Structure formats: structure tokens, C-alpha cells
PDB file of C-alpha atoms in Angstrom:
ATOM      1  CA  MET A   1      55.124  24.579 -53.755  1.00 50.00           C
ATOM      2  CA  LYS A   2      54.287  28.015 -52.329  1.00 48.00           C
ATOM      3  CA  THR A   3      51.354  28.250 -54.725  1.00 50.00           C
ATOM      4  CA  ILE A   4      50.038  24.907 -53.530  1.00 53.00           C
ATOM      5  CA  ASN A   5      50.564  26.151 -49.804  1.00 54.00           C
ATOM      6  CA  LYS A   6      48.512  29.320 -50.580  1.00 52.00           C
ATOM      7  CA  LEU A   7      45.738  27.170 -52.140  1.00 52.00           C
ATOM      8  CA  LEU A   8      45.722  25.008 -49.082  1.00 54.00           C
ATOM      9  CA  LEU A   9      45.495  27.952 -46.849  1.00 52.00           C
ATOM     10  CA  ALA A  10      42.559  29.437 -48.779  1.00 53.00           C
ATOM     11  CA  VAL A  11      40.622  26.110 -48.365  1.00 49.00           C
ATOM     12  CA  ILE A  12      41.282  25.994 -44.600  1.00 52.00           C
ATOM     13  CA  LEU A  13      39.967  29.691 -44.353  1.00 51.00           C
ATOM     14  CA  VAL A  14      36.724  28.852 -46.190  1.00 47.00           C
ATOM     15  CA  ILE A  15      36.261  25.778 -44.094  1.00 49.00           C
ATOM     16  CA  THR A  16      36.922  27.666 -40.968  1.00 50.00           C
ATOM     17  CA  TYR A  17      34.357  30.447 -41.687  1.00 49.00           C
ATOM     18  CA  SER A  18      31.954  27.806 -42.826  1.00 47.00           C
ATOM     19  CA  CYS A  19      32.331  26.128 -39.428  1.00 49.00           C
ATOM     20  CA  ASP A  20      31.695  29.541 -37.587  1.00 47.00           C
ATOM     21  CA  ASP A  21      28.215  29.615 -39.370  1.00 48.00           C
ATOM     22  CA  ILE A  22      27.483  25.992 -38.358  1.00 54.00           C
ATOM     23  CA  ILE A  23      28.644  26.137 -34.721  1.00 77.00           C
ATOM     24  CA  GLU A  24      27.144  29.663 -33.842  1.00 86.00           C
ATOM     25  CA  GLU A  25      24.043  29.231 -31.896  1.00 93.00           C
ATOM     26  CA  ASP A  26      20.896  30.405 -33.642  1.00 95.00           C
ATOM     27  CA  ILE A  27      19.392  33.189 -31.385  1.00 96.00           C
ATOM     28  CA  THR A  28      16.906  34.540 -33.884  1.00 96.00           C
ATOM     29  CA  ASP A  29      13.896  33.375 -31.674  1.00 96.00           C
ATOM     30  CA  ASN A  30      15.498  34.555 -28.391  1.00 96.00           C
ATOM     31  CA  ASN A  31      14.538  37.796 -26.563  1.00 95.00           C
ATOM     32  CA  ILE A  32      16.664  40.139 -24.430  1.00 96.00           C
ATOM     33  CA  THR A  33      15.240  41.047 -20.997  1.00 97.00           C
ATOM     34  CA  VAL A  34      15.957  44.716 -20.077  1.00 97.00           C
ATOM     35  CA  GLN A  35      16.648  45.258 -16.306  1.00 97.00           C
ATOM     36  CA  TYR A  36      17.533  48.954 -15.982  1.00 97.00           C
ATOM     37  CA  PRO A  37      16.064  51.534 -16.637  1.00 97.00           C
ATOM     38  CA  LEU A  38      12.621  50.144 -16.695  1.00 96.00           C
ATOM     39  CA  ASN A  39       9.607  51.428 -18.575  1.00 95.00           C
ATOM     40  CA  GLU A  40       8.535  54.978 -17.497  1.00 95.00           C
ATOM     41  CA  GLN A  41      11.201  54.946 -14.663  1.00 96.00           C
ATOM     42  CA  GLU A  42      12.574  58.445 -13.506  1.00 95.00           C
ATOM     43  CA  ILE A  43      16.074  58.830 -12.683  1.00 93.00           C
ATOM     44  CA  GLU A  44      17.738  61.621 -10.679  1.00 90.00           C
ATOM     45  CA  SER A  45      21.160  61.502 -12.290  1.00 90.00           C
ATOM     46  CA  ASN A  46      23.242  62.660 -15.305  1.00 90.00           C
ATOM     47  CA  VAL A  47      24.520  59.197 -16.116  1.00 90.00           C
ATOM     48  CA  VAL A  48      22.494  56.040 -16.917  1.00 94.00           C
ATOM     49  CA  ASN A  49      23.998  52.506 -16.598  1.00 94.00           C
ATOM     50  CA  PHE A  50      21.773  50.567 -18.997  1.00 97.00           C
ATOM     51  CA  GLN A  51      21.553  46.789 -17.939  1.00 98.00           C
ATOM     52  CA  TRP A  52      20.096  43.737 -19.388  1.00 98.00           C
ATOM     53  CA  GLU A  53      20.157  39.917 -18.736  1.00 97.00           C
ATOM     54  CA  GLU A  54      23.181  38.078 -20.560  1.00 97.00           C
ATOM     55  CA  LEU A  55      21.892  35.953 -23.273  1.00 97.00           C
ATOM     56  CA  LYS A  56      23.438  32.472 -24.000  1.00 95.00           C
ATOM     57  CA  GLY A  57      24.786  32.472 -27.602  1.00 95.00           C
ATOM     58  CA  ALA A  58      25.159  36.280 -27.854  1.00 96.00           C
ATOM     59  CA  ASP A  59      28.758  37.379 -28.420  1.00 96.00           C
ATOM     60  CA  ASP A  60      27.914  41.081 -28.460  1.00 97.00           C
ATOM     61  CA  TYR A  61      24.820  43.495 -27.877  1.00 98.00           C
ATOM     62  CA  ARG A  62      23.650  46.394 -29.940  1.00 98.00           C
ATOM     63  CA  ILE A  63      22.169  49.243 -27.927  1.00 98.00           C
ATOM     64  CA  GLN A  64      20.304  52.046 -29.331  1.00 97.00           C
ATOM     65  CA  ILE A  65      19.234  55.231 -27.413  1.00 97.00           C
ATOM     66  CA  TYR A  66      17.108  57.996 -28.823  1.00 94.00           C
ATOM     67  CA  ALA A  67      15.156  61.051 -27.592  1.00 91.00           C
ATOM     68  CA  THR A  68      11.367  60.430 -27.841  1.00 76.00           C
ATOM     69  CA  GLY A  69      10.200  60.947 -31.361  1.00 72.00           C
ATOM     70  CA  GLN A  70      13.665  61.778 -32.779  1.00 78.00           C
ATOM     71  CA  ASN A  71      16.519  59.929 -34.580  1.00 83.00           C
ATOM     72  CA  VAL A  72      18.819  57.474 -32.848  1.00 91.00           C
ATOM     73  CA  MET A  73      21.525  59.243 -30.570  1.00 93.00           C
ATOM     74  CA  VAL A  74      23.551  56.206 -29.791  1.00 95.00           C
ATOM     75  CA  ASP A  75      23.902  52.968 -31.888  1.00 96.00           C
ATOM     76  CA  THR A  76      26.713  51.064 -30.564  1.00 97.00           C
ATOM     77  CA  LEU A  77      28.065  47.471 -30.139  1.00 97.00           C
ATOM     78  CA  VAL A  78      29.283  46.310 -26.675  1.00 97.00           C
ATOM     79  CA  ASN A  79      30.427  42.929 -25.456  1.00 95.00           C
ATOM     80  CA  LYS A  80      28.910  42.899 -21.997  1.00 96.00           C
ATOM     81  CA  ALA A  81      25.370  43.231 -20.710  1.00 97.00           C
ATOM     82  CA  ASN A  82      25.697  46.866 -19.551  1.00 97.00           C
ATOM     83  CA  PHE A  83      26.537  50.250 -20.853  1.00 97.00           C
ATOM     84  CA  THR A  84      26.963  53.595 -19.245  1.00 92.00           C
ATOM     85  CA  TYR A  85      26.160  56.958 -20.958  1.00 92.00           C
ATOM     86  CA  ASN A  86      26.013  60.541 -19.994  1.00 89.00           C
ATOM     87  CA  LEU A  87      22.668  62.216 -20.899  1.00 89.00           C
ATOM     88  CA  ASN A  88      21.107  65.650 -20.471  1.00 86.00           C
ATOM     89  CA  PRO A  89      17.786  65.843 -18.658  1.00 88.00           C
ATOM     90  CA  GLY A  90      14.867  64.858 -20.847  1.00 91.00           C
ATOM     91  CA  LYS A  91      12.853  62.010 -21.990  1.00 94.00           C
ATOM     92  CA  TYR A  92      14.413  58.897 -23.773  1.00 95.00           C
ATOM     93  CA  GLN A  93      13.814  55.387 -25.125  1.00 95.00           C
ATOM     94  CA  TRP A  94      16.284  52.605 -25.505  1.00 97.00           C
ATOM     95  CA  ARG A  95      16.469  49.039 -26.766  1.00 97.00           C
ATOM     96  CA  VAL A  96      18.870  46.442 -27.150  1.00 98.00           C
ATOM     97  CA  ARG A  97      19.481  43.116 -29.126  1.00 98.00           C
ATOM     98  CA  GLY A  98      21.980  40.247 -29.055  1.00 97.00           C
ATOM     99  CA  GLU A  99      24.316  39.274 -31.850  1.00 97.00           C
ATOM    100  CA  ASN A 100      26.801  36.612 -32.814  1.00 95.00           C
ATOM    101  CA  PHE A 101      28.715  35.908 -35.992  1.00 93.00           C
ATOM    102  CA  ALA A 102      25.755  34.541 -37.895  1.00 94.00           C
ATOM    103  CA  TYR A 103      22.576  35.473 -36.017  1.00 96.00           C
ATOM    104  CA  GLN A 104      20.885  38.297 -34.117  1.00 96.00           C
ATOM    105  CA  THR A 105      17.879  38.595 -31.795  1.00 97.00           C
ATOM    106  CA  PRO A 106      14.956  41.029 -32.288  1.00 97.00           C
ATOM    107  CA  TYR A 107      15.361  44.297 -30.546  1.00 97.00           C
ATOM    108  CA  SER A 108      13.768  44.517 -27.004  1.00 97.00           C
ATOM    109  CA  PHE A 109      10.520  46.504 -26.888  1.00 95.00           C
ATOM    110  CA  PRO A 110      11.491  50.190 -26.682  1.00 94.00           C
ATOM    111  CA  THR A 111      11.572  51.260 -23.077  1.00 96.00           C
ATOM    112  CA  SER A 112      10.806  54.845 -22.089  1.00 95.00           C
ATOM    113  CA  PHE A 113      12.625  56.605 -19.115  1.00 96.00           C
ATOM    114  CA  THR A 114      13.018  60.287 -17.926  1.00 95.00           C
ATOM    115  CA  LEU A 115      16.148  61.919 -16.551  1.00 93.00           C
ATOM    116  CA  ILE A 116      15.257  64.573 -13.902  1.00 91.00           C
ATOM    117  CA  GLU A 117      17.413  67.666 -13.433  1.00 84.00           C
ATOM    118  CA  THR A 118      18.552  68.025  -9.959  1.00 91.00           C
ATOM    119  CA  SER A 119      21.318  70.004  -8.169  1.00 93.00           C
ATOM    120  CA  ASP A 120      22.032  67.096  -5.644  1.00 94.00           C
ATOM    121  CA  LEU A 121      25.110  65.476  -6.919  1.00 96.00           C
ATOM    122  CA  THR A 122      24.813  62.512  -4.392  1.00 94.00           C
ATOM    123  CA  ASN A 123      23.639  60.008  -7.167  1.00 90.00           C
ATOM    124  CA  GLN A 124      25.417  61.590 -10.127  1.00 93.00           C
ATOM    125  CA  GLN A 125      28.711  60.631 -11.572  1.00 93.00           C
ATOM    126  CA  VAL A 126      31.702  62.086 -13.407  1.00 95.00           C
ATOM    127  CA  LEU A 127      32.505  60.356 -16.633  1.00 93.00           C
ATOM    128  CA  LEU A 128      36.302  60.392 -17.359  1.00 96.00           C
ATOM    129  CA  LEU A 129      37.397  60.800 -20.907  1.00 96.00           C
ATOM    130  CA  TYR A 130      41.071  60.783 -21.212  1.00 97.00           C
ATOM    131  CA  PRO A 131      43.473  59.124 -20.367  1.00 97.00           C
ATOM    132  CA  ASP A 132      41.311  56.037 -20.824  1.00 94.00           C
ATOM    133  CA  SER A 133      41.627  53.017 -18.498  1.00 94.00           C
ATOM    134  CA  GLY A 134      44.851  51.076 -19.578  1.00 96.00           C
ATOM    135  CA  THR A 135      46.112  53.932 -21.676  1.00 97.00           C
ATOM    136  CA  TYR A 136      50.102  53.849 -22.222  1.00 98.00           C
ATOM    137  CA  THR A 137      51.650  57.247 -22.810  1.00 98.00           C
ATOM    138  CA  LYS A 138      55.188  58.601 -22.844  1.00 97.00           C
ATOM    139  CA  ASN A 139      53.898  62.044 -21.886  1.00 97.00           C
ATOM    140  CA  LEU A 140      55.054  63.171 -18.560  1.00 97.00           C
ATOM    141  CA  SER A 141      52.527  66.182 -18.422  1.00 97.00           C
ATOM    142  CA  PRO A 142      49.224  64.702 -19.793  1.00 97.00           C
ATOM    143  CA  THR A 143      46.036  66.692 -20.104  1.00 98.00           C
ATOM    144  CA  PHE A 144      43.212  64.976 -18.313  1.00 98.00           C
ATOM    145  CA  SER A 145      39.582  65.649 -19.298  1.00 98.00           C
ATOM    146  CA  TRP A 146      36.069  64.592 -18.315  1.00 97.00           C
ATOM    147  CA  THR A 147      32.423  65.215 -19.080  1.00 92.00           C
ATOM    148  CA  ASN A 148      30.620  68.300 -17.701  1.00 93.00           C
ATOM    149  CA  VAL A 149      28.202  67.842 -14.826  1.00 93.00           C
ATOM    150  CA  SER A 150      25.610  70.465 -15.012  1.00 89.00           C
ATOM    151  CA  ALA A 151      24.940  70.976 -11.346  1.00 92.00           C
ATOM    152  CA  ALA A 152      28.669  71.073 -10.397  1.00 96.00           C
ATOM    153  CA  THR A 153      30.327  74.332  -9.264  1.00 97.00           C
ATOM    154  CA  ASN A 154      33.813  72.958  -9.158  1.00 98.00           C
ATOM    155  CA  TYR A 155      35.808  69.698  -9.434  1.00 98.00           C
ATOM    156  CA  SER A 156      38.525  68.115  -7.401  1.00 98.00           C
ATOM    157  CA  TYR A 157      41.422  66.060  -9.115  1.00 98.00           C
ATOM    158  CA  GLN A 158      43.910  63.672  -7.546  1.00 98.00           C
ATOM    159  CA  LEU A 159      46.746  61.667  -8.917  1.00 98.00           C
ATOM    160  CA  ILE A 160      47.939  58.493  -7.296  1.00 98.00           C
ATOM    161  CA  ASP A 161      51.318  56.732  -7.838  1.00 98.00           C
ATOM    162  CA  ILE A 162      50.291  53.067  -7.855  1.00 97.00           C
ATOM    163  CA  THR A 163      53.912  51.788  -8.327  1.00 95.00           C
ATOM    164  CA  ASN A 164      55.244  53.610  -5.329  1.00 92.00           C
ATOM    165  CA  GLY A 165      52.873  52.647  -2.546  1.00 93.00           C
ATOM    166  CA  ASN A 166      49.675  54.186  -3.749  1.00 95.00           C
ATOM    167  CA  SER A 167      50.859  57.578  -2.692  1.00 97.00           C
ATOM    168  CA  LEU A 168      48.943  60.799  -3.491  1.00 98.00           C
ATOM    169  CA  ILE A 169      51.494  62.923  -5.643  1.00 98.00           C
ATOM    170  CA  HIS A 170      49.261  65.712  -6.716  1.00 98.00           C
ATOM    171  CA  GLU A 171      45.751  67.195  -5.907  1.00 98.00           C
ATOM    172  CA  GLU A 172      44.048  70.214  -7.505  1.00 98.00           C
ATOM    173  CA  ASN A 173      40.733  71.545  -5.972  1.00 97.00           C
ATOM    174  CA  SER A 174      38.308  74.166  -7.117  1.00 96.00           C
ATOM    175  CA  LEU A 175      38.669  73.388 -10.731  1.00 98.00           C
ATOM    176  CA  THR A 176      35.901  74.976 -12.880  1.00 97.00           C
ATOM    177  CA  GLY A 177      36.644  73.446 -16.205  1.00 96.00           C
ATOM    178  CA  THR A 178      36.485  69.874 -17.507  1.00 98.00           C
ATOM    179  CA  SER A 179      40.128  69.438 -18.074  1.00 98.00           C
ATOM    180  CA  PHE A 180      43.525  69.678 -16.287  1.00 98.00           C
ATOM    181  CA  SER A 181      47.075  69.771 -17.572  1.00 98.00           C
ATOM    182  CA  LEU A 182      49.466  68.312 -15.164  1.00 98.00           C
ATOM    183  CA  PRO A 183      52.452  70.690 -14.531  1.00 97.00           C
ATOM    184  CA  THR A 184      55.940  69.264 -15.335  1.00 96.00           C
ATOM    185  CA  GLY A 185      58.037  67.636 -12.589  1.00 97.00           C
ATOM    186  CA  ILE A 186      55.065  65.868 -10.894  1.00 98.00           C
ATOM    187  CA  ILE A 187      55.475  62.597 -12.843  1.00 98.00           C
ATOM    188  CA  THR A 188      59.217  61.793 -12.778  1.00 96.00           C
ATOM    189  CA  GLN A 189      59.376  58.190 -13.409  1.00 95.00           C
ATOM    190  CA  ASP A 190      57.898  55.375 -15.409  1.00 97.00           C
ATOM    191  CA  GLY A 191      55.103  53.349 -13.522  1.00 97.00           C
ATOM    192  CA  GLN A 192      51.285  52.797 -13.027  1.00 97.00           C
ATOM    193  CA  TYR A 193      49.244  55.765 -12.033  1.00 98.00           C
ATOM    194  CA  THR A 194      45.533  56.404 -10.994  1.00 98.00           C
ATOM    195  CA  TRP A 195      43.732  59.641 -11.767  1.00 98.00           C
ATOM    196  CA  LYS A 196      40.455  60.582 -10.041  1.00 98.00           C
ATOM    197  CA  VAL A 197      37.907  63.350 -10.286  1.00 98.00           C
ATOM    198  CA  LYS A 198      34.734  64.230  -8.379  1.00 98.00           C
ATOM    199  CA  ALA A 199      32.345  67.001  -8.896  1.00 98.00           C
ATOM    200  CA  LEU A 200      31.021  69.243  -5.976  1.00 98.00           C
ATOM    201  CA  ASN A 201      28.204  71.596  -5.458  1.00 97.00           C
ATOM    202  CA  THR A 202      29.152  74.150  -2.866  1.00 96.00           C
ATOM    203  CA  GLU A 203      25.648  75.668  -2.791  1.00 96.00           C
ATOM    204  CA  ASN A 204      23.994  72.506  -1.357  1.00 95.00           C
ATOM    205  CA  GLU A 205      27.216  70.777  -0.160  1.00 96.00           C
ATOM    206  CA  THR A 206      26.785  67.713  -2.249  1.00 97.00           C
ATOM    207  CA  GLU A 207      29.302  65.812  -4.292  1.00 97.00           C
ATOM    208  CA  THR A 208      29.710  62.936  -6.557  1.00 97.00           C
ATOM    209  CA  PRO A 209      31.889  59.869  -5.635  1.00 96.00           C
ATOM    210  CA  PHE A 210      35.434  60.062  -7.192  1.00 98.00           C
ATOM    211  CA  ALA A 211      35.551  58.533 -10.619  1.00 97.00           C
ATOM    212  CA  SER A 212      38.957  56.822 -11.248  1.00 97.00           C
ATOM    213  CA  ARG A 213      41.139  55.202 -14.086  1.00 97.00           C
ATOM    214  CA  ASN A 214      44.483  53.738 -14.152  1.00 97.00           C
ATOM    215  CA  PHE A 215      47.120  54.481 -16.922  1.00 98.00           C
ATOM    216  CA  TYR A 216      50.778  53.760 -17.509  1.00 98.00           C
ATOM    217  CA  VAL A 217      53.658  56.174 -18.220  1.00 98.00           C
ATOM    218  CA  ASP A 218      56.484  54.561 -20.209  1.00 97.00           C
ATOM    219  CA  THR A 219      59.300  56.494 -21.616  1.00 97.00           C
ATOM    220  CA  THR A 220      61.622  53.716 -22.259  1.00 96.00           C
ATOM    221  CA  ALA A 221      62.111  52.653 -26.011  1.00 95.00           C
ATOM    222  CA  PRO A 222      62.050  48.978 -26.769  1.00 96.00           C
ATOM    223  CA  ASN A 223      65.302  47.224 -27.816  1.00 96.00           C
ATOM    224  CA  VAL A 224      66.333  47.207 -31.369  1.00 97.00           C
ATOM    225  CA  PRO A 225      65.346  44.294 -33.433  1.00 97.00           C
ATOM    226  CA  LEU A 226      68.186  42.449 -35.439  1.00 97.00           C
ATOM    227  CA  ASN A 227      67.681  41.332 -38.906  1.00 98.00           C
ATOM    228  CA  THR A 228      67.882  37.355 -39.363  1.00 98.00           C
ATOM    229  CA  THR A 229      66.596  36.485 -42.843  1.00 97.00           C
ATOM    230  CA  PRO A 230      67.237  37.069 -45.567  1.00 98.00           C
ATOM    231  CA  VAL A 231      70.939  37.332 -44.661  1.00 97.00           C
ATOM    232  CA  ASP A 232      73.009  40.216 -45.685  1.00 98.00           C
ATOM    233  CA  ASN A 233      73.981  40.093 -49.444  1.00 97.00           C
ATOM    234  CA  LYS A 234      71.428  37.315 -49.988  1.00 97.00           C
ATOM    235  CA  GLN A 235      70.804  36.712 -53.821  1.00 97.00           C
ATOM    236  CA  THR A 236      67.170  35.852 -54.670  1.00 96.00           C
ATOM    237  CA  PRO A 237      65.222  35.256 -58.059  1.00 97.00           C
ATOM    238  CA  VAL A 238      62.977  37.956 -59.240  1.00 97.00           C
ATOM    239  CA  ASN A 239      59.124  37.306 -58.798  1.00 97.00           C
ATOM    240  CA  GLU A 240      59.712  35.012 -55.947  1.00 96.00           C
ATOM    241  CA  GLU A 241      58.275  35.819 -52.525  1.00 97.00           C
ATOM    242  CA  VAL A 242      60.868  36.755 -49.974  1.00 97.00           C
ATOM    243  CA  ASP A 243      60.364  35.934 -46.290  1.00 98.00           C
ATOM    244  CA  PHE A 244      61.816  38.749 -43.969  1.00 98.00           C
ATOM    245  CA  SER A 245      62.253  37.928 -40.247  1.00 98.00           C
ATOM    246  CA  TRP A 246      63.995  39.588 -37.327  1.00 98.00           C
ATOM    247  CA  THR A 247      64.503  39.009 -33.634  1.00 97.00           C
ATOM    248  CA  VAL A 248      61.613  39.687 -31.195  1.00 96.00           C
ATOM    249  CA  ALA A 249      62.198  43.067 -29.524  1.00 94.00           C
ATOM    250  CA  THR A 250      61.575  43.394 -25.807  1.00 91.00           C
ATOM    251  CA  ASP A 251      59.983  46.318 -23.988  1.00 89.00           C
ATOM    252  CA  SER A 252      62.438  47.234 -21.171  1.00 83.00           C
ATOM    253  CA  GLY A 253      61.935  49.431 -18.155  1.00 85.00           C
ATOM    254  CA  PRO A 254      59.478  49.161 -15.206  1.00 90.00           C
ATOM    255  CA  VAL A 255      56.499  49.247 -17.740  1.00 95.00           C
ATOM    256  CA  THR A 256      56.204  46.927 -20.480  1.00 94.00           C
ATOM    257  CA  SER A 257      53.679  46.622 -23.301  1.00 95.00           C
ATOM    258  CA  SER A 258      53.094  44.779 -26.688  1.00 95.00           C
ATOM    259  CA  ILE A 259      55.405  45.679 -29.614  1.00 96.00           C
ATOM    260  CA  SER A 260      54.751  46.428 -33.221  1.00 97.00           C
ATOM    261  CA  TYR A 261      57.312  46.537 -35.988  1.00 98.00           C
ATOM    262  CA  SER A 262      57.822  48.895 -39.019  1.00 98.00           C
ATOM    263  CA  ILE A 263      59.838  47.537 -41.910  1.00 98.00           C
ATOM    264  CA  GLN A 264      61.304  49.613 -44.786  1.00 98.00           C
ATOM    265  CA  ILE A 265      62.595  48.327 -48.127  1.00 98.00           C
ATOM    266  CA  ALA A 266      64.528  50.780 -50.267  1.00 98.00           C
ATOM    267  CA  GLN A 267      66.668  51.085 -53.402  1.00 97.00           C
ATOM    268  CA  ASP A 268      69.523  52.809 -51.700  1.00 96.00           C
ATOM    269  CA  GLN A 269      71.387  52.446 -48.394  1.00 95.00           C
ATOM    270  CA  ASN A 270      70.344  55.966 -47.127  1.00 96.00           C
ATOM    271  CA  PHE A 271      66.638  54.966 -47.533  1.00 98.00           C
ATOM    272  CA  ALA A 272      65.849  58.021 -49.688  1.00 97.00           C
ATOM    273  CA  THR A 273      63.912  55.960 -52.251  1.00 97.00           C
ATOM    274  CA  ILE A 274      61.638  53.612 -50.255  1.00 97.00           C
ATOM    275  CA  ILE A 275      59.649  51.074 -52.345  1.00 97.00           C
ATOM    276  CA  ASN A 276      57.744  49.473 -49.614  1.00 98.00           C
ATOM    277  CA  SER A 277      56.992  50.073 -45.858  1.00 97.00           C
ATOM    278  CA  ALA A 278      54.657  48.110 -43.602  1.00 98.00           C
ATOM    279  CA  THR A 279      53.591  47.807 -39.938  1.00 98.00           C
ATOM    280  CA  THR A 280      53.024  44.462 -38.337  1.00 97.00           C
ATOM    281  CA  THR A 281      52.746  42.904 -34.885  1.00 96.00           C
ATOM    282  CA  ASN A 282      54.619  39.746 -36.017  1.00 96.00           C
ATOM    283  CA  PRO A 283      58.449  39.603 -36.470  1.00 97.00           C
ATOM    284  CA  THR A 284      58.018  38.477 -40.164  1.00 98.00           C
ATOM    285  CA  TYR A 285      56.966  40.075 -43.317  1.00 98.00           C
ATOM    286  CA  GLN A 286      56.559  38.776 -46.994  1.00 97.00           C
ATOM    287  CA  TYR A 287      57.321  40.847 -50.071  1.00 98.00           C
ATOM    288  CA  THR A 288      57.821  40.004 -53.862  1.00 97.00           C
ATOM    289  CA  PHE A 289      60.270  41.931 -55.919  1.00 97.00           C
ATOM    290  CA  THR A 290      59.093  42.257 -59.523  1.00 97.00           C
ATOM    291  CA  ILE A 291      62.296  44.119 -60.725  1.00 97.00           C
ATOM    292  CA  ALA A 292      65.682  42.802 -60.564  1.00 97.00           C
ATOM    293  CA  GLY A 293      68.306  45.053 -58.606  1.00 97.00           C
ATOM    294  CA  ASN A 294      69.940  45.752 -55.282  1.00 97.00           C
ATOM    295  CA  TYR A 295      67.712  46.532 -52.318  1.00 98.00           C
ATOM    296  CA  TYR A 296      68.141  47.270 -48.637  1.00 98.00           C
ATOM    297  CA  TRP A 297      65.769  46.460 -45.658  1.00 98.00           C
ATOM    298  CA  ARG A 298      65.698  47.410 -42.124  1.00 98.00           C
ATOM    299  CA  VAL A 299      63.299  47.332 -39.195  1.00 98.00           C
ATOM    300  CA  LYS A 300      62.292  49.109 -35.917  1.00 98.00           C
ATOM    301  CA  ALA A 301      60.164  48.500 -32.917  1.00 98.00           C
ATOM    302  CA  THR A 302      57.328  50.585 -31.279  1.00 98.00           C
ATOM    303  CA  ASP A 303      55.685  49.912 -28.017  1.00 97.00           C
ATOM    304  CA  LYS A 304      51.989  51.000 -26.822  1.00 96.00           C
ATOM    305  CA  ALA A 305      53.363  54.337 -25.491  1.00 97.00           C
ATOM    306  CA  GLY A 306      54.805  55.299 -28.835  1.00 97.00           C
ATOM    307  CA  ASN A 307      58.442  54.864 -27.774  1.00 97.00           C
ATOM    308  CA  VAL A 308      60.471  53.874 -30.876  1.00 97.00           C
ATOM    309  CA  SER A 309      63.632  52.027 -31.240  1.00 97.00           C
ATOM    310  CA  THR A 310      66.335  52.902 -33.667  1.00 97.00           C
ATOM    311  CA  TYR A 311      66.354  51.085 -36.913  1.00 98.00           C
ATOM    312  CA  SER A 312      68.230  47.766 -37.181  1.00 98.00           C
ATOM    313  CA  THR A 313      71.308  47.795 -39.264  1.00 97.00           C
ATOM    314  CA  ALA A 314      70.250  47.684 -42.914  1.00 98.00           C
ATOM    315  CA  TYR A 315      70.971  44.203 -44.997  1.00 98.00           C
ATOM    316  CA  LYS A 316      71.327  44.127 -48.663  1.00 98.00           C
ATOM    317  CA  ILE A 317      69.476  41.931 -50.866  1.00 98.00           C
ATOM    318  CA  THR A 318      70.132  41.270 -54.576  1.00 98.00           C
ATOM    319  CA  ILE A 319      67.234  40.432 -56.879  1.00 97.00           C
ATOM    320  CA  GLN A 320      68.304  38.698 -60.083  1.00 95.00           C
TER     321      GLN A 320
END
């Protein structure tokens, strides 16, 4: 019966992928219209926000950026009609095309633009690197980093506690580097935070706007999952697929995130000889034992911040 089910699943997958080819819109004769930067445009900034018109039928866009007469510097796929990138002063070209599962448009005609070096920071930006927006971390003293702004003489950093009334809990001025390690004792509890950085030029008294990103601090481990099937001391024939399952773990505390599971199968109760281990986002796992004997299995839960529960109580399974 399980063999028949596997064959049916394979047939369904083939049909599904075939249907994707059929229902995907053919965009091969469409063209992408670029909006910014336009041909021969001069930009007084260190950052370019490339923009183009959205194309019906395109799921993603492939953008390429290259210095004039040189190899491609950037070749990346994005799922929206804009892309921000930090560049040094100089002359560049860029192009973009639309893509879906089955088709792609031609690239737009290469568009030339020039970045002009300026010490005026008014129209420039700080690009934040880490932590990225939406990052979960259990580190109470993370190191924040950002890209260099060539005309900056120093940077200002701020940390906002979103969970507790958007309060400013730390500020650091006159930073000359592009990273800052938060001292211990500033973040004392789980919650959502915003970090902000701006660049300043003290010689001409100009500055960039603050760039900001949200992140989450989570130091609470998820609950321990409980083994459900196979039950403890279950006897199962050799070479038959075994369905392992356990209870869904919940991420407790003020910050919650998605859970993944790590299962271990061993030949001994102390798990010194592990014959199989796997990570899954589902509370189920399948494994086929090819050698008869006694085995033991257990599972633990991990949240997005890297907090790990203890292992569940090990269950014994006998393969005959």
C-alpha cells in the first residue's frame, strides 16, 4: 500500500510541475521599462535605488550592474521592482529582466549612469548590514555593522526599545568605524528593538538621514516536544518505513518565532552511536531500518534565535 501511495504522489508531483509550465504567463515578448537611474544620469550619492516598472506575469527580476567596459559586478534575483546598492564614485551600466517559473523577458537596454563624489551627505545614505531587518538573536550584546560612507567624518548610533514604549535606551556619537558592539547591561529583556545609524560630516555640517532596522531579542527556549509515535517499546518489521511523530513545541516568552526540530536515532540509550539525525520544520519524520535490533529516538526544538530545548525522553523501538 505504501508503494502505491508513493507512486500516486510521484504522479501528482509530475502533474503539478507540468501545470506550472502551462499556467505560467509567457513573457518572452515583453520588455522591462526602467525608471531610475535613466541613461546618462548623474547622481550625487553613494547609494542607488534602481527602479523599474512592474511587469504582469513576472515573479522575479534579475538585475545586473557593471562598471563600463568591465565584468558584471552584481548579478542578483529580486522579487520586487527595485533594488538598492552601495557604489563608489564612477561610471556604471545596469540592466534588468523579468522571470517566472517557465519564461523570461529580454534584458532591458543597458543604461549608463555616473556617481559623482561629493562631501555633501544630504542625499546620501548609510546601508545597514547586521543585524538585518527581522533578525532573531539571543545575544544581549550584539555587534552592529554598516557600510562606509566615504565623506563621513563620524557616525551616530541609537538603540530604541520598541516593546517598552519606543524608548531610547542607548546612544553613541562620534563613532569613526563602521561597527559598534553594544555593552552588556543595555538590553536586559526579550523584546523588539530598532537600531539606527546616520553619517555626519563635521566640516560642512551635513548629515544623512537615520537608517533603521528592527530586530528581536529572544533568550527563552521553546518547550520540549513529546514523543508520540512510535510508542515506547514498539516492535516493527525490518525494511518497513517507520513514521516518527511528536507534539508541536511552542515558543514561549514575549518574543515567539517559528520552530524547527532535530531528531536523533541511536543504537544505545546514551546516544553514543547515532545512526541517523535530521532537521525538519514538521513534527514528523520517516525512516526505514534495514538491520534488526533495538534502537532509541528523541527530538528537540530550536527557535529562530537559536534557543534550544532539551531532548525529549528517549523511546525504544525494536526492529525484528
